[in-house]
Amino acid sequence: MRIAFLLVRDRQAAEEAVQDTFIQAYRRIGQLQDASKLKSWLIRIVINRCRMKQRTWSWRNIFPGGGAEELPDAELTGSAGADELVMKYIDQHHLVQAVQQLDYMYRECIVLYYFQEMSIQEIADQLKSKENTIKSRLARGRSQLRRLLEEDKQP
């Protein structure tokens, strides 16, 4: 869900992409030859579904849903003080907003590398790209992200 949300920038579209992923996976589970690669197979399907959603125009472009930008944080617990929790939430919210402003190809690499903790080799395999392409997209994405976050902090 997190991958889909960060890629399509809309909670409802992300939920649809994830749901479509599980439907497609259920229908084609027989094609999975190595059960140990289930996670990467599902991620590949999610990425493809998100790409399809990015390409298609929908009525949501006219009537955006309220609060779709909010990504629930599973790590907010009672162990930290209230001030720390608020600051952590604000920082994460700004980071998510900045990531969502990136071009899709950079956003895709950033999400897989930092949020899914995939290696460059794994990302290259998932996206069917060369490792150097992934490295350059990560570098450009980080540069854009840094610029966006610095702009956001300026009054």
C-alpha positions as CSV (number, residue, x, y, z in Angstrom):
1,M,0.0,0.0,0.0
2,R,2.8,2.4,0.9
3,I,4.6,1.8,-2.5
4,A,1.3,2.4,-4.4
5,F,0.5,5.5,-2.4
6,L,3.8,7.1,-2.9
7,L,3.8,6.3,-6.6
8,V,0.2,7.5,-7.5
9,R,-0.1,10.2,-4.8
10,D,-3.7,9.3,-4.1
11,R,-5.0,7.0,-1.4
12,Q,-8.0,5.7,-3.4
13,A,-6.0,5.1,-6.5
14,A,-3.4,3.3,-4.3
15,E,-6.0,1.1,-2.8
16,E,-7.4,0.3,-6.2
17,A,-3.9,-0.6,-7.5
18,V,-3.3,-2.9,-4.5
19,Q,-6.6,-4.5,-4.9
20,D,-6.0,-5.0,-8.6
21,T,-2.6,-6.4,-7.8
22,F,-4.1,-9.1,-5.5
23,I,-6.8,-10.0,-8.0
24,Q,-4.2,-10.4,-10.8
25,A,-1.9,-12.3,-8.5
26,Y,-4.7,-14.7,-7.5
27,R,-5.6,-15.3,-11.1
28,R,-2.0,-15.9,-12.2
29,I,-0.5,-17.5,-9.1
30,G,0.3,-20.6,-11.2
31,Q,2.8,-18.5,-13.2
32,L,4.9,-17.9,-10.2
33,Q,7.7,-20.5,-10.5
34,D,9.7,-19.7,-7.4
35,A,7.7,-19.1,-4.2
36,S,10.6,-17.3,-2.6
37,K,10.1,-14.5,-5.2
38,L,6.5,-13.8,-4.2
39,K,7.3,-10.4,-2.7
40,S,9.2,-9.1,-5.7
41,W,6.5,-10.5,-8.0
42,L,3.8,-8.6,-6.1
43,I,5.9,-5.4,-6.1
44,R,6.3,-5.7,-9.8
45,I,2.6,-6.0,-10.3
46,V,2.0,-3.0,-8.0
47,I,4.5,-0.9,-10.0
48,N,2.8,-1.8,-13.3
49,R,-0.6,-1.1,-11.9
50,C,0.6,2.3,-10.7
51,R,2.1,3.1,-14.0
52,M,-1.2,2.2,-15.7
53,K,-3.1,4.5,-13.2
54,Q,-0.6,7.3,-14.0
55,R,-1.2,7.0,-17.7
56,T,-5.0,6.9,-17.6
57,W,-7.1,10.0,-17.1
58,S,-10.0,9.8,-14.6
59,W,-12.7,11.9,-13.1
60,R,-10.5,12.2,-10.0
61,N,-8.5,14.8,-11.8
62,I,-11.6,17.0,-11.7
63,F,-12.9,16.0,-8.3
64,P,-10.0,15.2,-6.0
65,G,-10.8,13.5,-2.7
66,G,-10.2,15.3,0.6
67,G,-7.4,14.1,2.8
68,A,-5.9,11.8,0.2
69,E,-2.4,13.0,0.9
70,E,-2.4,11.6,4.4
71,L,-0.3,8.5,4.8
72,P,-0.9,6.7,8.1
73,D,2.2,6.2,10.1
74,A,2.5,2.7,11.6
75,E,5.4,3.7,13.8
76,L,3.7,6.4,15.9
77,T,3.6,4.8,19.4
78,G,3.2,6.0,22.9
79,S,6.9,5.5,23.8
80,A,8.0,8.9,22.6
81,G,6.8,12.3,24.0
82,A,4.0,14.2,22.4
83,D,6.4,16.9,21.0
84,E,8.6,14.2,19.4
85,L,5.6,12.5,17.9
86,V,4.3,15.7,16.4
87,M,7.7,16.7,15.0
88,K,8.2,13.2,13.5
89,Y,4.7,13.3,11.9
90,I,5.4,16.8,10.4
91,D,8.8,15.7,9.1
92,Q,7.3,12.5,7.6
93,H,4.4,14.5,6.1
94,H,6.8,17.0,4.5
95,L,9.0,14.2,3.2
96,V,6.0,12.3,1.7
97,Q,4.7,15.5,0.1
98,A,8.2,16.2,-1.4
99,V,8.6,12.7,-2.7
100,Q,5.2,13.0,-4.4
101,Q,6.3,16.1,-6.2
102,L,9.1,14.3,-8.0
103,D,8.7,13.1,-11.6
104,Y,7.4,9.6,-11.7
105,M,10.6,7.9,-12.8
106,Y,12.5,9.5,-9.9
107,R,9.7,8.9,-7.4
108,E,9.6,5.2,-8.4
109,C,13.3,4.7,-7.7
110,I,13.3,6.7,-4.5
111,V,10.3,4.8,-3.1
112,L,11.8,1.4,-3.9
113,Y,15.3,2.3,-2.6
114,Y,14.4,4.1,0.6
115,F,10.9,3.0,1.6
116,Q,11.2,-0.6,0.4
117,E,14.9,-0.8,1.1
118,M,15.6,-2.6,-2.2
119,S,19.1,-2.7,-3.6
120,I,20.0,-1.0,-6.9
121,Q,20.3,-4.5,-8.5
122,E,16.8,-5.4,-7.3
123,I,15.4,-2.1,-8.5
124,A,17.0,-2.6,-11.9
125,D,15.6,-6.1,-12.1
126,Q,12.1,-4.9,-11.1
127,L,12.1,-2.0,-13.5
128,K,13.9,-3.8,-16.3
129,S,16.5,-1.1,-16.5
130,K,20.3,-0.9,-16.2
131,E,21.9,-0.4,-12.8
132,N,23.6,2.9,-14.0
133,T,20.1,4.2,-15.0
134,I,18.8,3.5,-11.6
135,K,21.8,5.1,-10.0
136,S,21.4,8.3,-12.0
137,R,17.7,8.4,-11.3
138,L,18.4,8.1,-7.6
139,A,21.0,10.8,-7.8
140,R,18.7,13.2,-9.7
141,G,15.8,12.3,-7.5
142,R,17.8,13.0,-4.3
143,S,18.9,16.3,-5.8
144,Q,15.3,17.3,-6.6
145,L,14.2,16.1,-3.2
146,R,16.8,18.1,-1.4
147,R,15.9,21.2,-3.4
148,L,12.2,20.7,-2.6
149,L,12.8,20.2,1.1
150,E,15.1,23.2,1.3
151,E,12.5,25.4,-0.4
152,D,9.8,24.1,2.0
153,K,11.9,25.1,5.1
154,Q,12.5,28.7,3.8
155,P,10.0,31.2,5.2
